[in-house]
CSV table of C-alpha atoms in Angstrom, one decimal:
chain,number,residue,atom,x,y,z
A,635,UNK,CA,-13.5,-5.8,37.7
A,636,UNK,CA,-10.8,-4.3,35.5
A,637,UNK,CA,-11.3,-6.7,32.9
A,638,UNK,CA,-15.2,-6.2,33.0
A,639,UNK,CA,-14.5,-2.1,32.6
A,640,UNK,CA,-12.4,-3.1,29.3
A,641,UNK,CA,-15.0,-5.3,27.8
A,642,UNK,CA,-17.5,-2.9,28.7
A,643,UNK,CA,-15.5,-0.3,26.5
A,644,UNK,CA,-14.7,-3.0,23.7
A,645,UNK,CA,-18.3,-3.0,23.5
A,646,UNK,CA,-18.8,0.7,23.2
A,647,UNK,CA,-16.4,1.5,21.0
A,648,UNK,CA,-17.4,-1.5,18.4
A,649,UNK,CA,-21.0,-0.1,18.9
A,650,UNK,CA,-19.7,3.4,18.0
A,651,UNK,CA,-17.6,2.0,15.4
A,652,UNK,CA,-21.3,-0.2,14.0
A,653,UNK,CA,-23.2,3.1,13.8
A,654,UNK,CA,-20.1,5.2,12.2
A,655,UNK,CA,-20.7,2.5,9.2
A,656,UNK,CA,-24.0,2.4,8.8
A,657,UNK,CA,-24.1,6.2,8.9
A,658,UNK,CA,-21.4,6.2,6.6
A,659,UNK,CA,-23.1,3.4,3.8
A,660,UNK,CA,-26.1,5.6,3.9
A,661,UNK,CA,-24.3,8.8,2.9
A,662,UNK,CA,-23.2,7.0,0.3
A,663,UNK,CA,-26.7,6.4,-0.8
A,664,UNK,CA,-27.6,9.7,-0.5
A,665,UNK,CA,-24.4,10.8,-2.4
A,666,UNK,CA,-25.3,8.5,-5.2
A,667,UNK,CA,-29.0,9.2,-5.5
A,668,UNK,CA,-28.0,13.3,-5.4
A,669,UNK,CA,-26.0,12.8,-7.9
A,670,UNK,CA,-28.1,10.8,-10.1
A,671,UNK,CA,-30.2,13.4,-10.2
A,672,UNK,CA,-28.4,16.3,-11.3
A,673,UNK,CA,-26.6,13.8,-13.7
A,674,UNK,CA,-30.4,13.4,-15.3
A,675,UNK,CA,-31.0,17.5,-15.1
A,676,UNK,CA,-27.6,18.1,-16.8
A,677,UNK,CA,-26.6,16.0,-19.2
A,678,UNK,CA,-23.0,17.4,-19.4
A,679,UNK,CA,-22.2,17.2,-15.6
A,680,UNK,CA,-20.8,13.7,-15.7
A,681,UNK,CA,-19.1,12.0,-18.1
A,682,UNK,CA,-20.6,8.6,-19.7
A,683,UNK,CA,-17.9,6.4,-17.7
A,684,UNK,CA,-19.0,8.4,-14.5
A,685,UNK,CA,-22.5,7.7,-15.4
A,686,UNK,CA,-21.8,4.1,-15.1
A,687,UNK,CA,-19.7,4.6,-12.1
A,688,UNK,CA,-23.1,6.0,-10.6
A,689,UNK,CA,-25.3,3.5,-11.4
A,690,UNK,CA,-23.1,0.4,-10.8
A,691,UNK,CA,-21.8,2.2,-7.2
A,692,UNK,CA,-26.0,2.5,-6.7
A,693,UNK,CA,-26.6,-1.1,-7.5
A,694,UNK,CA,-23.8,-2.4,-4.9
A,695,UNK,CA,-24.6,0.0,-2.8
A,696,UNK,CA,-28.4,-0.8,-2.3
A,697,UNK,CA,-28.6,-4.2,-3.3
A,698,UNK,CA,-25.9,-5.7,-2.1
A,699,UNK,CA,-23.9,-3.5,0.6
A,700,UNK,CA,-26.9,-2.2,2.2
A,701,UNK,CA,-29.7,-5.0,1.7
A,702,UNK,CA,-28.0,-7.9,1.6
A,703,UNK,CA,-25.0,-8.4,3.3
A,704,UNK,CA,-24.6,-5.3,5.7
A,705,UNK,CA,-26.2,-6.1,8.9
A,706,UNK,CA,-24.3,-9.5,8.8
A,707,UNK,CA,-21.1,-7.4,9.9
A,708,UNK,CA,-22.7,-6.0,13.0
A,709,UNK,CA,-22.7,-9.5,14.7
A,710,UNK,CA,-20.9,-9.4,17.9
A,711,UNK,CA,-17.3,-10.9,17.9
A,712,UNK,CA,-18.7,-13.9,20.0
A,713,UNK,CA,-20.7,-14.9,17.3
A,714,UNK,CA,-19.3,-17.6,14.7
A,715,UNK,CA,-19.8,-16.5,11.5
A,716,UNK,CA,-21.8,-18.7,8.7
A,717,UNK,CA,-20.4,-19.4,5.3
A,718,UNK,CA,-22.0,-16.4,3.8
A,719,UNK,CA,-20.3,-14.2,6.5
A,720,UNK,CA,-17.1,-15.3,6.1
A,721,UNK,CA,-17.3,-14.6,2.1
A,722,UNK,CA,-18.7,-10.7,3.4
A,723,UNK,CA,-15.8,-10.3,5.2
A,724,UNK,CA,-13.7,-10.5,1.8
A,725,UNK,CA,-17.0,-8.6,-0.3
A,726,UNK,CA,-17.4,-5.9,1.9
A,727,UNK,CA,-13.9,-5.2,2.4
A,728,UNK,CA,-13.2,-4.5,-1.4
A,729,UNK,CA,-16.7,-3.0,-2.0
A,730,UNK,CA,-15.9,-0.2,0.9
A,731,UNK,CA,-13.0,0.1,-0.2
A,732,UNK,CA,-13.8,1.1,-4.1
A,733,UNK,CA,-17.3,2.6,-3.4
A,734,UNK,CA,-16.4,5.4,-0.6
A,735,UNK,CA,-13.8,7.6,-2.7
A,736,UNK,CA,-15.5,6.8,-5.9
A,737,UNK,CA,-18.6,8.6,-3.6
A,738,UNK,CA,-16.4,11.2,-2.4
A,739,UNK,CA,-15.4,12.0,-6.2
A,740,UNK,CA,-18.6,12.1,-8.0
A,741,UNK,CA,-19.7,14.6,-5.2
A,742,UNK,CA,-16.5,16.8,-5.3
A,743,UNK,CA,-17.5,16.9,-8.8
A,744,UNK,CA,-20.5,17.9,-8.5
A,745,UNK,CA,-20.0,20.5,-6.0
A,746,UNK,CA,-16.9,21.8,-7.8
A,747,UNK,CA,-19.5,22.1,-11.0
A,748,UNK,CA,-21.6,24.6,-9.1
A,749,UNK,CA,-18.8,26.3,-7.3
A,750,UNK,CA,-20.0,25.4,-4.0
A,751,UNK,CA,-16.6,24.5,-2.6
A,752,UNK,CA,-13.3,26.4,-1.9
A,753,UNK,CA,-11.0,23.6,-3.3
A,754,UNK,CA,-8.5,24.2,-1.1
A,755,UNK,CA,-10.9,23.5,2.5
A,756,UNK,CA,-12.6,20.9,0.8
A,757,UNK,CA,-9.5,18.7,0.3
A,758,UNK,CA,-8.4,19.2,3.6
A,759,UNK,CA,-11.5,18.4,5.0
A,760,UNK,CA,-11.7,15.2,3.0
A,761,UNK,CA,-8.0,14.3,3.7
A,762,UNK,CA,-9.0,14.6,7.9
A,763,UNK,CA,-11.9,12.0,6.8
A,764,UNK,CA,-10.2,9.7,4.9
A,765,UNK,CA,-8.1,8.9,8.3
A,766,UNK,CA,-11.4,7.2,9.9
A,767,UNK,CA,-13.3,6.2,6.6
A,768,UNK,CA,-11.9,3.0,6.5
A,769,UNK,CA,-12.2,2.3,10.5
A,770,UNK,CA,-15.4,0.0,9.9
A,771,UNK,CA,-13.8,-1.7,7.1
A,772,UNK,CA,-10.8,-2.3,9.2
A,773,UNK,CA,-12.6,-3.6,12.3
A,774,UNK,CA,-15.8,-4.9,10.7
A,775,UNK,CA,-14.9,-6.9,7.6
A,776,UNK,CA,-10.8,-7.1,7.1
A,777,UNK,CA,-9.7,-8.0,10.7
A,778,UNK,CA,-12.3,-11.0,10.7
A,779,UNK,CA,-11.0,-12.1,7.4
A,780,UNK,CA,-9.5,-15.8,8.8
A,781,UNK,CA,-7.3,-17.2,6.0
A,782,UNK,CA,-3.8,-15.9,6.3
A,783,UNK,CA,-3.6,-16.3,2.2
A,784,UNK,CA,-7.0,-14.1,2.1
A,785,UNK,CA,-5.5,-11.5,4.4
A,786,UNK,CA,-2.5,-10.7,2.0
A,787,UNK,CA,-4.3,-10.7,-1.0
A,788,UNK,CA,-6.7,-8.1,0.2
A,789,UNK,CA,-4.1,-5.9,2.0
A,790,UNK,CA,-1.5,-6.5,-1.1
A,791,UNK,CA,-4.5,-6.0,-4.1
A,792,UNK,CA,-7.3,-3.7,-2.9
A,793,UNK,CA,-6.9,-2.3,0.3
A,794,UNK,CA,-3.2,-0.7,-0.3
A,795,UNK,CA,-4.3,-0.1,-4.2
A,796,UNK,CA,-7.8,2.2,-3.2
A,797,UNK,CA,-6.3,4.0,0.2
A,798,UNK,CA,-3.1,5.2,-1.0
A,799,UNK,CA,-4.7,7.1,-3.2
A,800,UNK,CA,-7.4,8.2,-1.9
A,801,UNK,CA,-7.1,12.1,-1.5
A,802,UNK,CA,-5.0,12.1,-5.2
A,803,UNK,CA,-8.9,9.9,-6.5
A,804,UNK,CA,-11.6,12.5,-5.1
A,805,UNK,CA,-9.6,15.9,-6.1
A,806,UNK,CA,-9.1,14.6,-9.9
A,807,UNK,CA,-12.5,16.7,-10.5
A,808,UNK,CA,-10.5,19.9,-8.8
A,809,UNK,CA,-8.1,19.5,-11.3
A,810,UNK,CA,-5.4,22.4,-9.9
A,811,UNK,CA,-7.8,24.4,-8.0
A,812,UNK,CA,-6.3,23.8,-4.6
A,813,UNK,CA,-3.0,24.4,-2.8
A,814,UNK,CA,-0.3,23.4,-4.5
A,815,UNK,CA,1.5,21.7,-1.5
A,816,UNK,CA,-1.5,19.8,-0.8
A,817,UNK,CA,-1.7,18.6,-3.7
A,818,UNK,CA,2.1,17.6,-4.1
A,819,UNK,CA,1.3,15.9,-0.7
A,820,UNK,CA,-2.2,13.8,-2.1
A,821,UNK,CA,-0.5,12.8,-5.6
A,822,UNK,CA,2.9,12.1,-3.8
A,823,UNK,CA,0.4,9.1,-1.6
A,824,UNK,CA,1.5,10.7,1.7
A,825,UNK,CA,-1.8,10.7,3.3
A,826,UNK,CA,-2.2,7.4,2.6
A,827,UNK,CA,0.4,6.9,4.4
A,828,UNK,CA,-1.5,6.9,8.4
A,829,UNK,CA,-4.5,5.3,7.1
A,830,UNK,CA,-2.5,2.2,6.1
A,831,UNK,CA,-1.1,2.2,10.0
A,832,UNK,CA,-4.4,2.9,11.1
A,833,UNK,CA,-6.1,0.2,9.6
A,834,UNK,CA,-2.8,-2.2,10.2
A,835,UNK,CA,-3.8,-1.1,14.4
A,836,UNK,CA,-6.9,-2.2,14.1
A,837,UNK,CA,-6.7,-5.8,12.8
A,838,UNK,CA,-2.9,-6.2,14.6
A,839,UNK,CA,-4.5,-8.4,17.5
A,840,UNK,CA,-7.1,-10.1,15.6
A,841,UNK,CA,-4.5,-11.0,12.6
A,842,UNK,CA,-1.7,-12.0,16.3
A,843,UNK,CA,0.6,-9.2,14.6
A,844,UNK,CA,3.1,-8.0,17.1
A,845,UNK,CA,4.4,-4.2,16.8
A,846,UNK,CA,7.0,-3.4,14.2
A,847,UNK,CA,10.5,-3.6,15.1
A,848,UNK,CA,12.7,-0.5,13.9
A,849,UNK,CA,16.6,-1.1,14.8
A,850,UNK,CA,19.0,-3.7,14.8
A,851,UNK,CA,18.2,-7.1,16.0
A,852,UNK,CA,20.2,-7.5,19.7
A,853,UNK,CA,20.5,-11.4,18.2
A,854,UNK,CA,22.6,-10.5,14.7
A,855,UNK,CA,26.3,-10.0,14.3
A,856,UNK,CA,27.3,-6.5,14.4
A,857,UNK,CA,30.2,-7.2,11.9
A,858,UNK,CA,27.4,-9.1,9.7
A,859,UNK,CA,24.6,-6.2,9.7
A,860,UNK,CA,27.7,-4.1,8.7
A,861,UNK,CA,28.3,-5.8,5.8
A,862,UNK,CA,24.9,-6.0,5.1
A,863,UNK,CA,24.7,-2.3,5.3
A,864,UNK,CA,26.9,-1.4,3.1
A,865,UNK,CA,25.9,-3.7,0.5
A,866,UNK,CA,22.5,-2.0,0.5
A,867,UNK,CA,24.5,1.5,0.1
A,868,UNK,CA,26.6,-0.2,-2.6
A,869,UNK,CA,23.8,-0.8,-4.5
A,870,UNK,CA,22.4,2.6,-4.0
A,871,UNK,CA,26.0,4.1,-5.9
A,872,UNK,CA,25.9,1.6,-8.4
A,873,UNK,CA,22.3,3.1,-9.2
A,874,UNK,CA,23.7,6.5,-9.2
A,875,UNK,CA,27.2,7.0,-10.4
A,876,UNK,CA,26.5,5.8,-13.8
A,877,UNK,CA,24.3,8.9,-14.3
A,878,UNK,CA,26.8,10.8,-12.5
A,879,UNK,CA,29.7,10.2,-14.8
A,880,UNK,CA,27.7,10.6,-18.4
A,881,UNK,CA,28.1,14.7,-17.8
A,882,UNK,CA,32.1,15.8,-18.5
A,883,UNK,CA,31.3,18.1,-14.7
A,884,UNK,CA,30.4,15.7,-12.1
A,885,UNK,CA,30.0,18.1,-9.8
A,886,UNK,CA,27.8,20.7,-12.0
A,887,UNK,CA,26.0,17.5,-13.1
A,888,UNK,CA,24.9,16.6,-9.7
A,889,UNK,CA,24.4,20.0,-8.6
A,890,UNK,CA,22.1,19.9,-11.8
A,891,UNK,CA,20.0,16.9,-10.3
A,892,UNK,CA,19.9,18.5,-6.6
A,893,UNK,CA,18.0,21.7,-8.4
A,894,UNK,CA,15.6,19.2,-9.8
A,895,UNK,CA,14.8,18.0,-6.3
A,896,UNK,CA,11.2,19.1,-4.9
A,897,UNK,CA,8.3,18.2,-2.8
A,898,UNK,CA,6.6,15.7,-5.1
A,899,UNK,CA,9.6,13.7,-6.0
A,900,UNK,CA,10.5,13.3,-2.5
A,901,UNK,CA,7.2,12.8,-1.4
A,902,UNK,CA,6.8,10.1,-3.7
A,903,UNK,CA,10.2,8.0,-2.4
A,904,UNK,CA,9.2,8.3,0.9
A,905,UNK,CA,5.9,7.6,0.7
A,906,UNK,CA,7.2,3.9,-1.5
A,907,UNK,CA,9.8,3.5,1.3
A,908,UNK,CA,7.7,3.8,4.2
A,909,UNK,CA,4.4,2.6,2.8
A,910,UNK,CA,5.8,-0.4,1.0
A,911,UNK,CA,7.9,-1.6,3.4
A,912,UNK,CA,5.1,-1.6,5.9
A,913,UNK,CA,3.1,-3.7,4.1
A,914,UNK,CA,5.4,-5.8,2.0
A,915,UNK,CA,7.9,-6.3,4.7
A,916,UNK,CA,6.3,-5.8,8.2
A,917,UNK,CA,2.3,-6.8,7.3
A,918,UNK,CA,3.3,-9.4,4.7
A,919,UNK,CA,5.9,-11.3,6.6
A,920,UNK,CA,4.0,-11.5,9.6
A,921,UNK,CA,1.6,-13.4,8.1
A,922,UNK,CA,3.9,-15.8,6.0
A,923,UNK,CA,6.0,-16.6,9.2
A,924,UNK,CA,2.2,-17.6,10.5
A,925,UNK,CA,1.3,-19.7,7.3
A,926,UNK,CA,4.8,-21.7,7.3
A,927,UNK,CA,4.9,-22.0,11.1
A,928,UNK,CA,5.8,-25.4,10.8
A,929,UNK,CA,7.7,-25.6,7.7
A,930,UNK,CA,11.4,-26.6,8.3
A,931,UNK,CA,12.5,-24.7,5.4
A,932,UNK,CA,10.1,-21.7,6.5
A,933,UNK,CA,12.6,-19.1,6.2
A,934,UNK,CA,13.8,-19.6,2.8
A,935,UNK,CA,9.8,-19.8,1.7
A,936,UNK,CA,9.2,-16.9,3.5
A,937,UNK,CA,12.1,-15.0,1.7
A,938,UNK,CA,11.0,-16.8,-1.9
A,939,UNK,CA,6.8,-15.5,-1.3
A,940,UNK,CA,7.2,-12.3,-0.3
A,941,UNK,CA,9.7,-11.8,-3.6
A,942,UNK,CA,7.3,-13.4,-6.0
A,943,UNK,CA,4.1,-11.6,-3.8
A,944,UNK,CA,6.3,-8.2,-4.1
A,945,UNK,CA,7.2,-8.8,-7.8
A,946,UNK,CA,3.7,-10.0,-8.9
A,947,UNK,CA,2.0,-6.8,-6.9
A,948,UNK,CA,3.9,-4.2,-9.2
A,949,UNK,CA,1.1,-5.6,-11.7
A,950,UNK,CA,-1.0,-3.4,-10.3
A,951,UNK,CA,1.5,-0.7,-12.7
A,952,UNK,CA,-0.6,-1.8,-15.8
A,953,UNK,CA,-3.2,0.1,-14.9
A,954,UNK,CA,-1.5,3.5,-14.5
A,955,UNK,CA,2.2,3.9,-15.3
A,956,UNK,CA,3.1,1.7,-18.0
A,957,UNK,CA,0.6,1.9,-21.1
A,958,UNK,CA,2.5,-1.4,-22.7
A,959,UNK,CA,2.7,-4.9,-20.8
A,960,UNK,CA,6.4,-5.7,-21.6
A,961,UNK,CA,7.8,-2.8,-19.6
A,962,UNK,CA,5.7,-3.7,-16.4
A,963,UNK,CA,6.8,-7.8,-16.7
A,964,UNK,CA,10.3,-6.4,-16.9
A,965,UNK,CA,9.9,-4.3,-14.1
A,966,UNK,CA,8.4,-7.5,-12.1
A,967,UNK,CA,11.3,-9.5,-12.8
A,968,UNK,CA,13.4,-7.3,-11.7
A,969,UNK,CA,11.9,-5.6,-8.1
A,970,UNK,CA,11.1,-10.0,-7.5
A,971,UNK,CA,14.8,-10.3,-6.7
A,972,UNK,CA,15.2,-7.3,-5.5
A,973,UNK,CA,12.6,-8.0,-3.0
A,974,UNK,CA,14.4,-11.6,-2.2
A,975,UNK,CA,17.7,-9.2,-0.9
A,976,UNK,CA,15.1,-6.9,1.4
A,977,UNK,CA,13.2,-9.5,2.8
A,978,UNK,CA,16.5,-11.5,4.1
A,979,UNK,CA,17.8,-8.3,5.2
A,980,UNK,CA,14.6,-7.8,7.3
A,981,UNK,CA,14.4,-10.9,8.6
A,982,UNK,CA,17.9,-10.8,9.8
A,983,UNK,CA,18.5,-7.6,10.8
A,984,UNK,CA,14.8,-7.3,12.2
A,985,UNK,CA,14.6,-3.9,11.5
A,986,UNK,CA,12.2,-2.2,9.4
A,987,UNK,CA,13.7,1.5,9.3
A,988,UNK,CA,16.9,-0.2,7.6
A,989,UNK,CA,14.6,-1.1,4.9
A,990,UNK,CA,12.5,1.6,4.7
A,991,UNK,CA,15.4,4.3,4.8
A,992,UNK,CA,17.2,2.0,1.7
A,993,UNK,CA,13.6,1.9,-0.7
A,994,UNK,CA,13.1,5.4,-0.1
A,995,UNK,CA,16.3,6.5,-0.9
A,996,UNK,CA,16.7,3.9,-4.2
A,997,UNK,CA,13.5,5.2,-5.6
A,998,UNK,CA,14.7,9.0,-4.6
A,999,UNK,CA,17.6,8.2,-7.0
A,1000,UNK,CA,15.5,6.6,-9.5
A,1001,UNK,CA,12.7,9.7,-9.9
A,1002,UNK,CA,15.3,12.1,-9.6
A,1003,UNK,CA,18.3,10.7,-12.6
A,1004,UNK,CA,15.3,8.9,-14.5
A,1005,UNK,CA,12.6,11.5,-14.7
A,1006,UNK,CA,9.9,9.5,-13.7
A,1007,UNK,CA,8.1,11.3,-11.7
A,1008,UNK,CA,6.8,15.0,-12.0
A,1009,UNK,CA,6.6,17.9,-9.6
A,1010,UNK,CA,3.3,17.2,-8.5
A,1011,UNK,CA,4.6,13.9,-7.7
A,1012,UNK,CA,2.8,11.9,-10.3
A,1013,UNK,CA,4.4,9.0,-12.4
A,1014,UNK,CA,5.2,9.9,-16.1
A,1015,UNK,CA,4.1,7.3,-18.7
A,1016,UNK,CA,6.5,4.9,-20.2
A,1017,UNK,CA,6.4,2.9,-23.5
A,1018,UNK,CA,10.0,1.6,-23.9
A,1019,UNK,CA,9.9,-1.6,-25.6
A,1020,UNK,CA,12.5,-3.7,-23.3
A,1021,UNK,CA,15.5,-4.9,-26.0
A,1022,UNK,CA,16.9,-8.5,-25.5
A,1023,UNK,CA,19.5,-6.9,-23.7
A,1024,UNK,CA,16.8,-5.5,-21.3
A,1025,UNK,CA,15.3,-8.9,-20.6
A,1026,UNK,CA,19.0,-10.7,-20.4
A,1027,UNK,CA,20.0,-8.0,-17.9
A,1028,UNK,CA,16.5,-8.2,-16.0
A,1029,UNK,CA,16.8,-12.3,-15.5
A,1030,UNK,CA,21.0,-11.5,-14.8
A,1031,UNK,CA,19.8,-9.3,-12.0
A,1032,UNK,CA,17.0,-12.3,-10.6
A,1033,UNK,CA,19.8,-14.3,-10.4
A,1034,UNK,CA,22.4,-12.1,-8.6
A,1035,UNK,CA,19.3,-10.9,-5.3
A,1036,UNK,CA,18.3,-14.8,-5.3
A,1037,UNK,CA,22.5,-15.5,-4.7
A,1038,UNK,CA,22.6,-12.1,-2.4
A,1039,UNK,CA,19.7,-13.1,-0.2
A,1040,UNK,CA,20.7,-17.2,0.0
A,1041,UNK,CA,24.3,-15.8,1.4
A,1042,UNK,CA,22.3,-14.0,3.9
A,1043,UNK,CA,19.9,-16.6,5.3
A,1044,UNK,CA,22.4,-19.3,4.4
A,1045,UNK,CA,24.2,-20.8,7.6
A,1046,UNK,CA,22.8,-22.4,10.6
A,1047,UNK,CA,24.0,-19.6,12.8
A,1048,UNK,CA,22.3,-16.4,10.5
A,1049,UNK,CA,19.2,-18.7,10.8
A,1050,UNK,CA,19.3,-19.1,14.6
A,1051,UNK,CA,19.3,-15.2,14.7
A,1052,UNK,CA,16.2,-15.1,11.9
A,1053,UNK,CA,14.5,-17.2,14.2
A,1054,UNK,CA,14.9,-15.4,17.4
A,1055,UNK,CA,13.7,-12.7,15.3
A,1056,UNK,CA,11.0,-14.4,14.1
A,1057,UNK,CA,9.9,-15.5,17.6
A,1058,UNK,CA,9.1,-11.6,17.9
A,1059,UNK,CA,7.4,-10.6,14.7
């Protein structure tokens, strides 16, 4: 009886969840069409790139999201799903994905235009939404997505890349007309940061994802972890002193960084130290330690992926930080064996505050004695050609992780505790 009371409410929340998304694709519609129009009456209201962004949004939207392929996601989970299915799982994922907050812009844009919106209310209200836009997507698309490969891509390239940024996306067209600690908050990625765990909830039992794991593994050595501790805060002051000790005061120099410190900068390194850790770390390895299940050498392929997966992500950069390609590929290079050292250090110590506490403080240090990041918590361009030195120093670097993170997987002993731990994740 009890288990026919929970499939009854399965039922009627997916139901729920089916008619939130089809209510949801046709505001889009209506969004787009609206907005077509006025685009026609005023000629100045959106710009030409917009204009495309309209008409290409309508297209997908109507022909594709709407017509064609959406009513194949409201199939029951019972149902096996044809070829075409399976390939709308992937389409409708990155479709939903790009097409809701480009929606949400072009509207904000338009309402902004004609002063019909207090800034302010408007992002808050959007900001609420965006924690349940991305439900259907999560539940009706990505968590029937099969191939453990697939699953990474789409959580590693599209769906981190669009929802983090969300909020910051749909109030470019408000420019600075709302709060100011909102808008630290929206650039900084911070309310990204609950609809990533939201969505990671949804698809956890579908994807066999047990719960995160946040303190030390009861399997490790406690002499080991210690070590391994304090090699991650040794990094940290070998990051820091050297800016430290440039300035003839130390102590006036640092004091000078501390008044530099502000919402959007440390927004920014906690939003990379929770949020990328989640995914690169918790969501990522997950579903590595399920693709090499039976690999003998699983553990050092699972340390080697989610390097060159972490690494080859930071791509994404071309497209906003970095207006050259050298600085970016150097930048890869570098966070690739950086990432070797975290993901050992997750796997043995199993716990994912460890690693979340040591990104968010490494990037703190980097934004705040490397001026990369503003007030308002957005990233400051960079076109520094890398110098042979650069590179040599970049590959040095590669080198020392991949010998850090072999030392800590190494013997037959650490990798009996990586594999209790792995039992769990």
């Amino acid at each position: 009886m009890k288990c026919l009371n929970q499939n009854a409410e399965t039922a009627g929340s997916l139901k729920t969840i089916r008619i939130f998304h089809l209510a949801q694709t046709v505001g889009q519609l209506g969004i787009l069409v609206i907005c077509f129009y006025f685009g026609l009456r005023n000629a100045k209201l959106f710009a030409p790139k917009e204009c495309n962004a309209i008409l290409s949004s309508f297209i997908l939207v109507c022909f594709f999201i709407l017509v064609c392929l959406q009513f194949s996601l409201l199939q029951t989970e019972a149902e096996k799903p044809n070829g075409l299915q399976l390939f709308n799982h992937y389409f409708e994922t990155i479709t939903i994905c790009c097409t809701l907050p480009q929606c949400l812009a072009l509207l904000t844009k338009l309402l902004n235009y004609y002063h019909l919106i207090n800034g302010t209310f408007w992002m808050l209200l959007v900001t609420f939404y965006s924690f349940f836009m991305y439900i259907p997507m999560a539940k009706l698309a990505l968590s029937r997505v099969n191939n453990n490969w697939g699953r990474i891509l789409l959580f590693l390239f599209i769906v981190y890349s669009q929802i983090m940024w969300t909020a910051r996306n749909i109030a470019v067209p408000l420019d600075s007309h709302y709060n100011k600690v909102l808008r630290q908050i929206n650039n900084a990625g911070l309310s990204g940061i609950p609809i990533l765990i939201i969505i990671t909830v949804m698809i956890m039992s579908s994807w066999k994802i047990q719960r995160p794991h946040f303190t030390f593994s009861r399997n490790d050595s406690i002499l080991f972890s210690t070590l391994i501790t304090l090699l991650l805060v040794g990094r940290l002051l070998l990051l820091a002193i050297p800016q430290l000790v440039k300035g003839v005061n130390i102590a006036g120099t640092l004091n000078s960084y501390f008044n530099q410190i502000n919402l959007g900068i440390i927004g920014r390194a906690v939003r990379v130290g929770i949020a990328e850790e989640w995914l690169c770390r918790f969501v990522v390895i997950s579903l590595l330690a399920q693709i090499f299940y039976n690999n003998k050498y699983r553990i050092y392929l699972i340390v080697l992926f989610d390097g060159i997966l972490f690494g080859l992500w930071h791509l994404l950069n071309l497209r906003s930080d970095f207006k050259n390609t050298l600085p970016v590929l150097k930048q890869v290079i570098e966070v690739t064996g950086w990432a070797f050292v975290v993901a050992a250090v997750y796997l043995y110590t199993h716990s994912l505050l460890l690693t979340m506490t040591y990104h968010s403080l490494y990037d703190l240090i980097v934004f705040l004695f490397y001026g990369s990041i503003t007030k308002y918590g957005n990233t400051t361009k960079s076109v520094v050609q890398p110098t042979i030195v650069d590179w040599q120093g970049a590959f040095l670097w590669l080198a020392i992780y991949a010998v850090i993170a072999l030392v800590i997987i190494w013997t037959k002993r650490r990798q009996k505790v990586i594999e209790q731990n792995l039992a769990q994740i």
